[in-house]
Amino acid sequence: MATSDRNVGAHSCAPLLGIVIPTRWEAGVVLRRFGFERIGPSLYTAVISGRTVLLCLSGVGREAARRAAGRLLAEGAKELASMGFCGALVPELKAGDLVTDRIATVDRPARTPQERHALTERANAIAVDMETQAVIEEGTRRGVPIHVLRVVSDEFQDDLRPLFGGGGGFSPWGIALRLLNPSVWPLARRLRRHSATAKASLAQALQAACV
C-alpha cells in the first residue's frame, strides 16, 4: 500500500503536489512553517492553503532527484515541483530571488564566476542546480505538470572553492573538513546569511504555489 493511501490528498480537490527538495538544510523552514508530518523515510506531508502536499528529501544530484520524483508519483502525486536552492549565473540575481526557469542542471557545483559565466554561455541559463532537469524528465515521462521553485543561495561573484574544493562533486564530508580552517569562516558566514534569506523565500514561494 502506498503511503498516499493514508488519506493523503483527502483535504482538497486540487491535484496532489509532490515536491522534490534535496536536503533538510534547504527544507528546514518549509517543514516547520507548514507543519509537515513525517509519514515515511524522507517523506512528509502537509496541507497548505487547503492543498495537500507531499515532500521528499531526495539527496543531492540527478539520480537521487529522479528516484524521489518517481516515489512521489507512486504515492499519488499528480504534479511535481523541483524546490530548493540554486546558484546565480548572472550578476543581476541576488540571494533570495526566485527562479522558475532557465536553470542548468550540472553534476558538480559551479564554484567561480568564470565557471558560471561559461555555463551561461553554453546553456543560456541564469541559474544552476544539481536536480531540476531530472525532475522535469521524470515528470515529462509520466505526463504530469512540473513546477520549478528554486531560490538563489549563492551569488554570481561568490568564489566557493575554499568551501567546496577545486573540483569533483558535492561532498558534505569535504565541506565539514574545510570548515575546520578559519580562513573559510568568512565565506561560510556569508553563505549562511544567504541561505537564511533563501529558506524564507522558499517558504513564501510554496505558499504562493498552493493558493
mmCIF file with all atom_site columns, C-alpha atoms in Angstrom:
data_model
loop_
_atom_site.group_PDB
_atom_site.id
_atom_site.type_symbol
_atom_site.label_atom_id
_atom_site.label_alt_id
_atom_site.label_comp_id
_atom_site.label_asym_id
_atom_site.label_entity_id
_atom_site.label_seq_id
_atom_site.pdbx_PDB_ins_code
_atom_site.Cartn_x
_atom_site.Cartn_y
_atom_site.Cartn_z
_atom_site.occupancy
_atom_site.B_iso_or_equiv
_atom_site.pdbx_formal_charge
_atom_site.auth_seq_id
_atom_site.auth_comp_id
_atom_site.auth_asym_id
_atom_site.auth_atom_id
_atom_site.pdbx_PDB_model_num
ATOM 1   C CA . MET A 1 1   ? 0.000  0.000  0.000   1.00 0.00 ? 1   MET A CA 1
ATOM 2   C CA . ALA A 1 2   ? 1.373  3.428  -0.900  1.00 0.00 ? 2   ALA A CA 1
ATOM 3   C CA . THR A 1 3   ? 1.730  5.989  1.854   1.00 0.00 ? 3   THR A CA 1
ATOM 4   C CA . SER A 1 4   ? -0.746 8.174  -0.025  1.00 0.00 ? 4   SER A CA 1
ATOM 5   C CA . ASP A 1 5   ? -3.490 5.649  0.772   1.00 0.00 ? 5   ASP A CA 1
ATOM 6   C CA . ARG A 1 6   ? -3.445 7.003  4.316   1.00 0.00 ? 6   ARG A CA 1
ATOM 7   C CA . ASN A 1 7   ? -5.811 9.865  3.417   1.00 0.00 ? 7   ASN A CA 1
ATOM 8   C CA . VAL A 1 8   ? -3.074 11.902 1.749   1.00 0.00 ? 8   VAL A CA 1
ATOM 9   C CA . GLY A 1 9   ? -4.853 14.224 -0.681  1.00 0.00 ? 9   GLY A CA 1
ATOM 10  C CA . ALA A 1 10  ? -8.204 13.933 1.081   1.00 0.00 ? 10  ALA A CA 1
ATOM 11  C CA . HIS A 1 11  ? -8.280 17.574 2.167   1.00 0.00 ? 11  HIS A CA 1
ATOM 12  C CA . SER A 1 12  ? -8.586 19.231 -1.238  1.00 0.00 ? 12  SER A CA 1
ATOM 13  C CA . CYS A 1 13  ? -9.805 18.766 -4.781  1.00 0.00 ? 13  CYS A CA 1
ATOM 14  C CA . ALA A 1 14  ? -6.586 20.348 -6.060  1.00 0.00 ? 14  ALA A CA 1
ATOM 15  C CA . PRO A 1 15  ? -4.110 17.853 -7.584  1.00 0.00 ? 15  PRO A CA 1
ATOM 16  C CA . LEU A 1 16  ? -1.736 16.330 -5.066  1.00 0.00 ? 16  LEU A CA 1
ATOM 17  C CA . LEU A 1 17  ? 1.569  18.213 -5.310  1.00 0.00 ? 17  LEU A CA 1
ATOM 18  C CA . GLY A 1 18  ? 4.820  16.275 -4.900  1.00 0.00 ? 18  GLY A CA 1
ATOM 19  C CA . ILE A 1 19  ? 7.902  18.302 -4.004  1.00 0.00 ? 19  ILE A CA 1
ATOM 20  C CA . VAL A 1 20  ? 11.467 17.115 -4.546  1.00 0.00 ? 20  VAL A CA 1
ATOM 21  C CA . ILE A 1 21  ? 13.909 19.009 -2.324  1.00 0.00 ? 21  ILE A CA 1
ATOM 22  C CA . PRO A 1 22  ? 17.497 17.808 -1.915  1.00 0.00 ? 22  PRO A CA 1
ATOM 23  C CA . THR A 1 23  ? 18.410 18.388 1.733   1.00 0.00 ? 23  THR A CA 1
ATOM 24  C CA . ARG A 1 24  ? 16.960 19.046 5.161   1.00 0.00 ? 24  ARG A CA 1
ATOM 25  C CA . TRP A 1 25  ? 19.140 22.178 5.256   1.00 0.00 ? 25  TRP A CA 1
ATOM 26  C CA . GLU A 1 26  ? 17.108 23.617 2.376   1.00 0.00 ? 26  GLU A CA 1
ATOM 27  C CA . ALA A 1 27  ? 13.782 22.254 3.619   1.00 0.00 ? 27  ALA A CA 1
ATOM 28  C CA . GLY A 1 28  ? 14.044 23.233 7.295   1.00 0.00 ? 28  GLY A CA 1
ATOM 29  C CA . VAL A 1 29  ? 11.972 26.416 7.306   1.00 0.00 ? 29  VAL A CA 1
ATOM 30  C CA . VAL A 1 30  ? 9.372  24.917 4.949   1.00 0.00 ? 30  VAL A CA 1
ATOM 31  C CA . LEU A 1 31  ? 8.970  21.813 7.116   1.00 0.00 ? 31  LEU A CA 1
ATOM 32  C CA . ARG A 1 32  ? 8.486  23.874 10.280  1.00 0.00 ? 32  ARG A CA 1
ATOM 33  C CA . ARG A 1 33  ? 6.359  26.702 8.917   1.00 0.00 ? 33  ARG A CA 1
ATOM 34  C CA . PHE A 1 34  ? 3.765  24.468 7.298   1.00 0.00 ? 34  PHE A CA 1
ATOM 35  C CA . GLY A 1 35  ? 3.746  21.767 9.944   1.00 0.00 ? 35  GLY A CA 1
ATOM 36  C CA . PHE A 1 36  ? 4.865  18.894 7.722   1.00 0.00 ? 36  PHE A CA 1
ATOM 37  C CA . GLU A 1 37  ? 4.461  15.487 9.336   1.00 0.00 ? 37  GLU A CA 1
ATOM 38  C CA . ARG A 1 38  ? 6.789  12.593 8.614   1.00 0.00 ? 38  ARG A CA 1
ATOM 39  C CA . ILE A 1 39  ? 4.926  9.670  7.029   1.00 0.00 ? 39  ILE A CA 1
ATOM 40  C CA . GLY A 1 40  ? 7.857  7.585  5.796   1.00 0.00 ? 40  GLY A CA 1
ATOM 41  C CA . PRO A 1 41  ? 11.632 7.644  5.297   1.00 0.00 ? 41  PRO A CA 1
ATOM 42  C CA . SER A 1 42  ? 12.463 11.149 3.989   1.00 0.00 ? 42  SER A CA 1
ATOM 43  C CA . LEU A 1 43  ? 8.749  11.628 3.144   1.00 0.00 ? 43  LEU A CA 1
ATOM 44  C CA . TYR A 1 44  ? 6.499  14.307 4.657   1.00 0.00 ? 44  TYR A CA 1
ATOM 45  C CA . THR A 1 45  ? 3.001  15.688 4.148   1.00 0.00 ? 45  THR A CA 1
ATOM 46  C CA . ALA A 1 46  ? 1.147  18.892 4.994   1.00 0.00 ? 46  ALA A CA 1
ATOM 47  C CA . VAL A 1 47  ? -1.958 20.783 3.971   1.00 0.00 ? 47  VAL A CA 1
ATOM 48  C CA . ILE A 1 48  ? -1.131 24.288 2.723   1.00 0.00 ? 48  ILE A CA 1
ATOM 49  C CA . SER A 1 49  ? -3.977 26.685 1.946   1.00 0.00 ? 49  SER A CA 1
ATOM 50  C CA . GLY A 1 50  ? -6.269 23.669 1.658   1.00 0.00 ? 50  GLY A CA 1
ATOM 51  C CA . ARG A 1 51  ? -3.967 21.782 -0.710  1.00 0.00 ? 51  ARG A CA 1
ATOM 52  C CA . THR A 1 52  ? -2.287 18.511 0.256   1.00 0.00 ? 52  THR A CA 1
ATOM 53  C CA . VAL A 1 53  ? 1.425  18.420 -0.414  1.00 0.00 ? 53  VAL A CA 1
ATOM 54  C CA . LEU A 1 54  ? 3.941  15.576 -0.301  1.00 0.00 ? 54  LEU A CA 1
ATOM 55  C CA . LEU A 1 55  ? 7.608  16.457 0.198   1.00 0.00 ? 55  LEU A CA 1
ATOM 56  C CA . CYS A 1 56  ? 10.518 14.094 -0.352  1.00 0.00 ? 56  CYS A CA 1
ATOM 57  C CA . LEU A 1 57  ? 14.078 14.814 0.790   1.00 0.00 ? 57  LEU A CA 1
ATOM 58  C CA . SER A 1 58  ? 15.872 13.386 -2.205  1.00 0.00 ? 58  SER A CA 1
ATOM 59  C CA . GLY A 1 59  ? 19.550 13.868 -1.520  1.00 0.00 ? 59  GLY A CA 1
ATOM 60  C CA . VAL A 1 60  ? 21.869 15.732 -3.871  1.00 0.00 ? 60  VAL A CA 1
ATOM 61  C CA . GLY A 1 61  ? 22.160 15.011 -7.586  1.00 0.00 ? 61  GLY A CA 1
ATOM 62  C CA . ARG A 1 62  ? 20.211 13.946 -10.654 1.00 0.00 ? 62  ARG A CA 1
ATOM 63  C CA . GLU A 1 63  ? 19.683 10.282 -9.873  1.00 0.00 ? 63  GLU A CA 1
ATOM 64  C CA . ALA A 1 64  ? 18.601 10.964 -6.304  1.00 0.00 ? 64  ALA A CA 1
ATOM 65  C CA . ALA A 1 65  ? 16.105 13.533 -7.608  1.00 0.00 ? 65  ALA A CA 1
ATOM 66  C CA . ARG A 1 66  ? 14.847 11.163 -10.287 1.00 0.00 ? 66  ARG A CA 1
ATOM 67  C CA . ARG A 1 67  ? 14.209 8.440  -7.710  1.00 0.00 ? 67  ARG A CA 1
ATOM 68  C CA . ALA A 1 68  ? 12.421 10.887 -5.418  1.00 0.00 ? 68  ALA A CA 1
ATOM 69  C CA . ALA A 1 69  ? 10.194 12.124 -8.254  1.00 0.00 ? 69  ALA A CA 1
ATOM 70  C CA . GLY A 1 70  ? 9.271  8.548  -9.123  1.00 0.00 ? 70  GLY A CA 1
ATOM 71  C CA . ARG A 1 71  ? 8.497  7.810  -5.479  1.00 0.00 ? 71  ARG A CA 1
ATOM 72  C CA . LEU A 1 72  ? 6.211  10.833 -5.201  1.00 0.00 ? 72  LEU A CA 1
ATOM 73  C CA . LEU A 1 73  ? 4.338  9.794  -8.337  1.00 0.00 ? 73  LEU A CA 1
ATOM 74  C CA . ALA A 1 74  ? 3.944  6.291  -6.925  1.00 0.00 ? 74  ALA A CA 1
ATOM 75  C CA . GLU A 1 75  ? 2.497  7.888  -3.792  1.00 0.00 ? 75  GLU A CA 1
ATOM 76  C CA . GLY A 1 76  ? -0.189 9.576  -5.875  1.00 0.00 ? 76  GLY A CA 1
ATOM 77  C CA . ALA A 1 77  ? 1.299  12.972 -6.771  1.00 0.00 ? 77  ALA A CA 1
ATOM 78  C CA . LYS A 1 78  ? -0.352 14.484 -9.849  1.00 0.00 ? 78  LYS A CA 1
ATOM 79  C CA . GLU A 1 79  ? 2.047  17.419 -10.140 1.00 0.00 ? 79  GLU A CA 1
ATOM 80  C CA . LEU A 1 80  ? 5.765  17.697 -9.386  1.00 0.00 ? 80  LEU A CA 1
ATOM 81  C CA . ALA A 1 81  ? 7.897  20.570 -8.152  1.00 0.00 ? 81  ALA A CA 1
ATOM 82  C CA . SER A 1 82  ? 11.669 20.872 -8.047  1.00 0.00 ? 82  SER A CA 1
ATOM 83  C CA . MET A 1 83  ? 12.319 23.004 -4.990  1.00 0.00 ? 83  MET A CA 1
ATOM 84  C CA . GLY A 1 84  ? 15.446 24.155 -3.195  1.00 0.00 ? 84  GLY A CA 1
ATOM 85  C CA . PHE A 1 85  ? 18.496 26.354 -3.609  1.00 0.00 ? 85  PHE A CA 1
ATOM 86  C CA . CYS A 1 86  ? 20.268 27.341 -6.806  1.00 0.00 ? 86  CYS A CA 1
ATOM 87  C CA . GLY A 1 87  ? 23.329 29.320 -7.769  1.00 0.00 ? 87  GLY A CA 1
ATOM 88  C CA . ALA A 1 88  ? 23.133 32.558 -9.725  1.00 0.00 ? 88  ALA A CA 1
ATOM 89  C CA . LEU A 1 89  ? 24.757 32.542 -13.156 1.00 0.00 ? 89  LEU A CA 1
ATOM 90  C CA . VAL A 1 90  ? 24.185 36.252 -13.767 1.00 0.00 ? 90  VAL A CA 1
ATOM 91  C CA . PRO A 1 91  ? 25.095 39.225 -11.538 1.00 0.00 ? 91  PRO A CA 1
ATOM 92  C CA . GLU A 1 92  ? 21.516 40.522 -11.502 1.00 0.00 ? 92  GLU A CA 1
ATOM 93  C CA . LEU A 1 93  ? 20.258 37.630 -9.367  1.00 0.00 ? 93  LEU A CA 1
ATOM 94  C CA . LYS A 1 94  ? 20.699 38.036 -5.622  1.00 0.00 ? 94  LYS A CA 1
ATOM 95  C CA . ALA A 1 95  ? 20.253 35.771 -2.608  1.00 0.00 ? 95  ALA A CA 1
ATOM 96  C CA . GLY A 1 96  ? 16.565 35.063 -2.065  1.00 0.00 ? 96  GLY A CA 1
ATOM 97  C CA . ASP A 1 97  ? 15.486 35.665 -5.668  1.00 0.00 ? 97  ASP A CA 1
ATOM 98  C CA . LEU A 1 98  ? 13.054 33.070 -7.013  1.00 0.00 ? 98  LEU A CA 1
ATOM 99  C CA . VAL A 1 99  ? 13.979 31.314 -10.269 1.00 0.00 ? 99  VAL A CA 1
ATOM 100 C CA . THR A 1 100 ? 11.366 29.294 -12.143 1.00 0.00 ? 100 THR A CA 1
ATOM 101 C CA . ASP A 1 101 ? 13.052 28.614 -15.498 1.00 0.00 ? 101 ASP A CA 1
ATOM 102 C CA . ARG A 1 102 ? 16.346 28.728 -17.416 1.00 0.00 ? 102 ARG A CA 1
ATOM 103 C CA . ILE A 1 103 ? 18.066 26.581 -14.798 1.00 0.00 ? 103 ILE A CA 1
ATOM 104 C CA . ALA A 1 104 ? 21.022 24.457 -15.877 1.00 0.00 ? 104 ALA A CA 1
ATOM 105 C CA . THR A 1 105 ? 21.447 21.136 -14.072 1.00 0.00 ? 105 THR A CA 1
ATOM 106 C CA . VAL A 1 106 ? 25.049 20.028 -13.520 1.00 0.00 ? 106 VAL A CA 1
ATOM 107 C CA . ASP A 1 107 ? 26.862 17.158 -11.844 1.00 0.00 ? 107 ASP A CA 1
ATOM 108 C CA . ARG A 1 108 ? 29.311 19.267 -9.883  1.00 0.00 ? 108 ARG A CA 1
ATOM 109 C CA . PRO A 1 109 ? 28.907 22.731 -8.337  1.00 0.00 ? 109 PRO A CA 1
ATOM 110 C CA . ALA A 1 110 ? 29.794 25.848 -10.324 1.00 0.00 ? 110 ALA A CA 1
ATOM 111 C CA . ARG A 1 111 ? 32.383 27.304 -7.968  1.00 0.00 ? 111 ARG A CA 1
ATOM 112 C CA . THR A 1 112 ? 33.701 30.510 -9.527  1.00 0.00 ? 112 THR A CA 1
ATOM 113 C CA . PRO A 1 113 ? 32.411 33.456 -11.564 1.00 0.00 ? 113 PRO A CA 1
ATOM 114 C CA . GLN A 1 114 ? 34.414 32.124 -14.510 1.00 0.00 ? 114 GLN A CA 1
ATOM 115 C CA . GLU A 1 115 ? 32.710 28.724 -14.327 1.00 0.00 ? 115 GLU A CA 1
ATOM 116 C CA . ARG A 1 116 ? 29.310 30.375 -14.012 1.00 0.00 ? 116 ARG A CA 1
ATOM 117 C CA . HIS A 1 117 ? 29.904 32.634 -16.988 1.00 0.00 ? 117 HIS A CA 1
ATOM 118 C CA . ALA A 1 118 ? 30.988 29.683 -19.120 1.00 0.00 ? 118 ALA A CA 1
ATOM 119 C CA . LEU A 1 119 ? 27.868 27.767 -18.108 1.00 0.00 ? 119 LEU A CA 1
ATOM 120 C CA . THR A 1 120 ? 25.652 30.722 -19.004 1.00 0.00 ? 120 THR A CA 1
ATOM 121 C CA . GLU A 1 121 ? 27.254 30.932 -22.433 1.00 0.00 ? 121 GLU A CA 1
ATOM 122 C CA . ARG A 1 122 ? 26.911 27.193 -23.020 1.00 0.00 ? 122 ARG A CA 1
ATOM 123 C CA . ALA A 1 123 ? 23.398 26.598 -21.645 1.00 0.00 ? 123 ALA A CA 1
ATOM 124 C CA . ASN A 1 124 ? 21.703 30.018 -21.976 1.00 0.00 ? 124 ASN A CA 1
ATOM 125 C CA . ALA A 1 125 ? 20.783 29.667 -18.301 1.00 0.00 ? 125 ALA A CA 1
ATOM 126 C CA . ILE A 1 126 ? 20.521 32.207 -15.493 1.00 0.00 ? 126 ILE A CA 1
ATOM 127 C CA . ALA A 1 127 ? 20.823 29.772 -12.563 1.00 0.00 ? 127 ALA A CA 1
ATOM 128 C CA . VAL A 1 128 ? 22.287 26.356 -11.792 1.00 0.00 ? 128 VAL A CA 1
ATOM 129 C CA . ASP A 1 129 ? 21.410 23.399 -9.593  1.00 0.00 ? 129 ASP A CA 1
ATOM 130 C CA . MET A 1 130 ? 22.023 19.645 -9.485  1.00 0.00 ? 130 MET A CA 1
ATOM 131 C CA . GLU A 1 131 ? 18.476 18.198 -9.628  1.00 0.00 ? 131 GLU A CA 1
ATOM 132 C CA . THR A 1 132 ? 15.863 20.112 -11.622 1.00 0.00 ? 132 THR A CA 1
ATOM 133 C CA . GLN A 1 133 ? 16.444 18.536 -15.036 1.00 0.00 ? 133 GLN A CA 1
ATOM 134 C CA . ALA A 1 134 ? 15.926 15.055 -13.588 1.00 0.00 ? 134 ALA A CA 1
ATOM 135 C CA . VAL A 1 135 ? 12.597 16.078 -12.028 1.00 0.00 ? 135 VAL A CA 1
ATOM 136 C CA . ILE A 1 136 ? 11.491 17.616 -15.335 1.00 0.00 ? 136 ILE A CA 1
ATOM 137 C CA . GLU A 1 137 ? 12.454 14.472 -17.234 1.00 0.00 ? 137 GLU A CA 1
ATOM 138 C CA . GLU A 1 138 ? 10.618 12.158 -14.837 1.00 0.00 ? 138 GLU A CA 1
ATOM 139 C CA . GLY A 1 139 ? 7.512  14.347 -14.802 1.00 0.00 ? 139 GLY A CA 1
ATOM 140 C CA . THR A 1 140 ? 7.524  14.649 -18.580 1.00 0.00 ? 140 THR A CA 1
ATOM 141 C CA . ARG A 1 141 ? 7.886  10.891 -18.950 1.00 0.00 ? 141 ARG A CA 1
ATOM 142 C CA . ARG A 1 142 ? 4.875  10.395 -16.706 1.00 0.00 ? 142 ARG A CA 1
ATOM 143 C CA . GLY A 1 143 ? 2.832  13.209 -18.267 1.00 0.00 ? 143 GLY A CA 1
ATOM 144 C CA . VAL A 1 144 ? 2.338  15.378 -15.178 1.00 0.00 ? 144 VAL A CA 1
ATOM 145 C CA . PRO A 1 145 ? 2.702  19.162 -14.777 1.00 0.00 ? 145 PRO A CA 1
ATOM 146 C CA . ILE A 1 146 ? 6.049  20.336 -13.410 1.00 0.00 ? 146 ILE A CA 1
ATOM 147 C CA . HIS A 1 147 ? 6.874  23.432 -11.374 1.00 0.00 ? 147 HIS A CA 1
ATOM 148 C CA . VAL A 1 148 ? 10.273 24.888 -10.570 1.00 0.00 ? 148 VAL A CA 1
ATOM 149 C CA . LEU A 1 149 ? 10.693 26.769 -7.291  1.00 0.00 ? 149 LEU A CA 1
ATOM 150 C CA . ARG A 1 150 ? 14.392 27.422 -6.896  1.00 0.00 ? 150 ARG A CA 1
ATOM 151 C CA . VAL A 1 151 ? 15.835 30.271 -4.825  1.00 0.00 ? 151 VAL A CA 1
ATOM 152 C CA . VAL A 1 152 ? 19.305 31.788 -5.114  1.00 0.00 ? 152 VAL A CA 1
ATOM 153 C CA . SER A 1 153 ? 21.619 30.944 -2.218  1.00 0.00 ? 153 SER A CA 1
ATOM 154 C CA . ASP A 1 154 ? 24.995 31.763 -3.769  1.00 0.00 ? 154 ASP A CA 1
ATOM 155 C CA . GLU A 1 155 ? 25.549 34.750 -5.994  1.00 0.00 ? 155 GLU A CA 1
ATOM 156 C CA . PHE A 1 156 ? 27.462 35.164 -9.243  1.00 0.00 ? 156 PHE A CA 1
ATOM 157 C CA . GLN A 1 157 ? 30.553 36.728 -7.650  1.00 0.00 ? 157 GLN A CA 1
ATOM 158 C CA . ASP A 1 158 ? 30.932 34.145 -4.871  1.00 0.00 ? 158 ASP A CA 1
ATOM 159 C CA . ASP A 1 159 ? 34.097 32.040 -5.084  1.00 0.00 ? 159 ASP A CA 1
ATOM 160 C CA . LEU A 1 160 ? 33.133 28.739 -3.449  1.00 0.00 ? 160 LEU A CA 1
ATOM 161 C CA . ARG A 1 161 ? 36.471 26.951 -3.879  1.00 0.00 ? 161 ARG A CA 1
ATOM 162 C CA . PRO A 1 162 ? 37.592 27.477 -0.251  1.00 0.00 ? 162 PRO A CA 1
ATOM 163 C CA . LEU A 1 163 ? 34.478 25.591 0.892   1.00 0.00 ? 163 LEU A CA 1
ATOM 164 C CA . PHE A 1 164 ? 33.795 23.123 -1.938  1.00 0.00 ? 164 PHE A CA 1
ATOM 165 C CA . GLY A 1 165 ? 37.359 22.487 -3.130  1.00 0.00 ? 165 GLY A CA 1
ATOM 166 C CA . GLY A 1 166 ? 38.761 22.834 -6.604  1.00 0.00 ? 166 GLY A CA 1
ATOM 167 C CA . GLY A 1 167 ? 36.968 20.046 -8.455  1.00 0.00 ? 167 GLY A CA 1
ATOM 168 C CA . GLY A 1 168 ? 34.859 16.919 -8.284  1.00 0.00 ? 168 GLY A CA 1
ATOM 169 C CA . GLY A 1 169 ? 31.333 16.521 -6.981  1.00 0.00 ? 169 GLY A CA 1
ATOM 170 C CA . PHE A 1 170 ? 29.465 17.671 -3.911  1.00 0.00 ? 170 PHE A CA 1
ATOM 171 C CA . SER A 1 171 ? 30.894 16.204 -0.689  1.00 0.00 ? 171 SER A CA 1
ATOM 172 C CA . PRO A 1 172 ? 29.356 17.086 2.710   1.00 0.00 ? 172 PRO A CA 1
ATOM 173 C CA . TRP A 1 173 ? 32.326 15.456 4.436   1.00 0.00 ? 173 TRP A CA 1
ATOM 174 C CA . GLY A 1 174 ? 34.752 17.544 2.408   1.00 0.00 ? 174 GLY A CA 1
ATOM 175 C CA . ILE A 1 175 ? 32.878 20.708 3.336   1.00 0.00 ? 175 ILE A CA 1
ATOM 176 C CA . ALA A 1 176 ? 32.896 19.745 7.010   1.00 0.00 ? 176 ALA A CA 1
ATOM 177 C CA . LEU A 1 177 ? 36.667 19.230 6.931   1.00 0.00 ? 177 LEU A CA 1
ATOM 178 C CA . ARG A 1 178 ? 37.297 22.554 5.190   1.00 0.00 ? 178 ARG A CA 1
ATOM 179 C CA . LEU A 1 179 ? 35.194 24.348 7.814   1.00 0.00 ? 179 LEU A CA 1
ATOM 180 C CA . LEU A 1 180 ? 37.905 23.498 10.348  1.00 0.00 ? 180 LEU A CA 1
ATOM 181 C CA . ASN A 1 181 ? 40.089 26.074 8.559   1.00 0.00 ? 181 ASN A CA 1
ATOM 182 C CA . PRO A 1 182 ? 39.431 29.585 9.999   1.00 0.00 ? 182 PRO A CA 1
ATOM 183 C CA . SER A 1 183 ? 40.179 31.175 6.630   1.00 0.00 ? 183 SER A CA 1
ATOM 184 C CA . VAL A 1 184 ? 36.952 29.620 5.309   1.00 0.00 ? 184 VAL A CA 1
ATOM 185 C CA . TRP A 1 185 ? 34.765 31.074 8.043   1.00 0.00 ? 185 TRP A CA 1
ATOM 186 C CA . PRO A 1 186 ? 34.027 34.489 6.431   1.00 0.00 ? 186 PRO A CA 1
ATOM 187 C CA . LEU A 1 187 ? 32.730 32.752 3.292   1.00 0.00 ? 187 LEU A CA 1
ATOM 188 C CA . ALA A 1 188 ? 30.759 30.270 5.409   1.00 0.00 ? 188 ALA A CA 1
ATOM 189 C CA . ARG A 1 189 ? 29.134 33.110 7.402   1.00 0.00 ? 189 ARG A CA 1
ATOM 190 C CA . ARG A 1 190 ? 28.147 34.927 4.209   1.00 0.00 ? 190 ARG A CA 1
ATOM 191 C CA . LEU A 1 191 ? 26.665 31.779 2.687   1.00 0.00 ? 191 LEU A CA 1
ATOM 192 C CA . ARG A 1 192 ? 24.800 31.082 5.927   1.00 0.00 ? 192 ARG A CA 1
ATOM 193 C CA . ARG A 1 193 ? 23.189 34.531 5.696   1.00 0.00 ? 193 ARG A CA 1
ATOM 194 C CA . HIS A 1 194 ? 22.333 33.882 2.070   1.00 0.00 ? 194 HIS A CA 1
ATOM 195 C CA . SER A 1 195 ? 20.838 30.509 2.999   1.00 0.00 ? 195 SER A CA 1
ATOM 196 C CA . ALA A 1 196 ? 18.630 32.053 5.688   1.00 0.00 ? 196 ALA A CA 1
ATOM 197 C CA . THR A 1 197 ? 17.283 34.513 3.120   1.00 0.00 ? 197 THR A CA 1
ATOM 198 C CA . ALA A 1 198 ? 16.774 31.710 0.593   1.00 0.00 ? 198 ALA A CA 1
ATOM 199 C CA . LYS A 1 199 ? 14.919 29.499 3.089   1.00 0.00 ? 199 LYS A CA 1
ATOM 200 C CA . ALA A 1 200 ? 12.436 32.269 3.871   1.00 0.00 ? 200 ALA A CA 1
ATOM 201 C CA . SER A 1 201 ? 11.898 32.871 0.151   1.00 0.00 ? 201 SER A CA 1
ATOM 202 C CA . LEU A 1 202 ? 11.293 29.154 -0.441  1.00 0.00 ? 202 LEU A CA 1
ATOM 203 C CA . ALA A 1 203 ? 8.514  29.161 2.141   1.00 0.00 ? 203 ALA A CA 1
ATOM 204 C CA . GLN A 1 204 ? 6.913  32.199 0.504   1.00 0.00 ? 204 GLN A CA 1
ATOM 205 C CA . ALA A 1 205 ? 7.163  30.579 -2.931  1.00 0.00 ? 205 ALA A CA 1
ATOM 206 C CA . LEU A 1 206 ? 5.498  27.382 -1.723  1.00 0.00 ? 206 LEU A CA 1
ATOM 207 C CA . GLN A 1 207 ? 2.714  29.337 -0.039  1.00 0.00 ? 207 GLN A CA 1
ATOM 208 C CA . ALA A 1 208 ? 2.038  31.191 -3.295  1.00 0.00 ? 208 ALA A CA 1
ATOM 209 C CA . ALA A 1 209 ? 2.124  27.976 -5.334  1.00 0.00 ? 209 ALA A CA 1
ATOM 210 C CA . CYS A 1 210 ? -0.571 26.413 -3.148  1.00 0.00 ? 210 CYS A CA 1
ATOM 211 C CA . VAL A 1 211 ? -3.046 29.304 -3.271  1.00 0.00 ? 211 VAL A CA 1
#
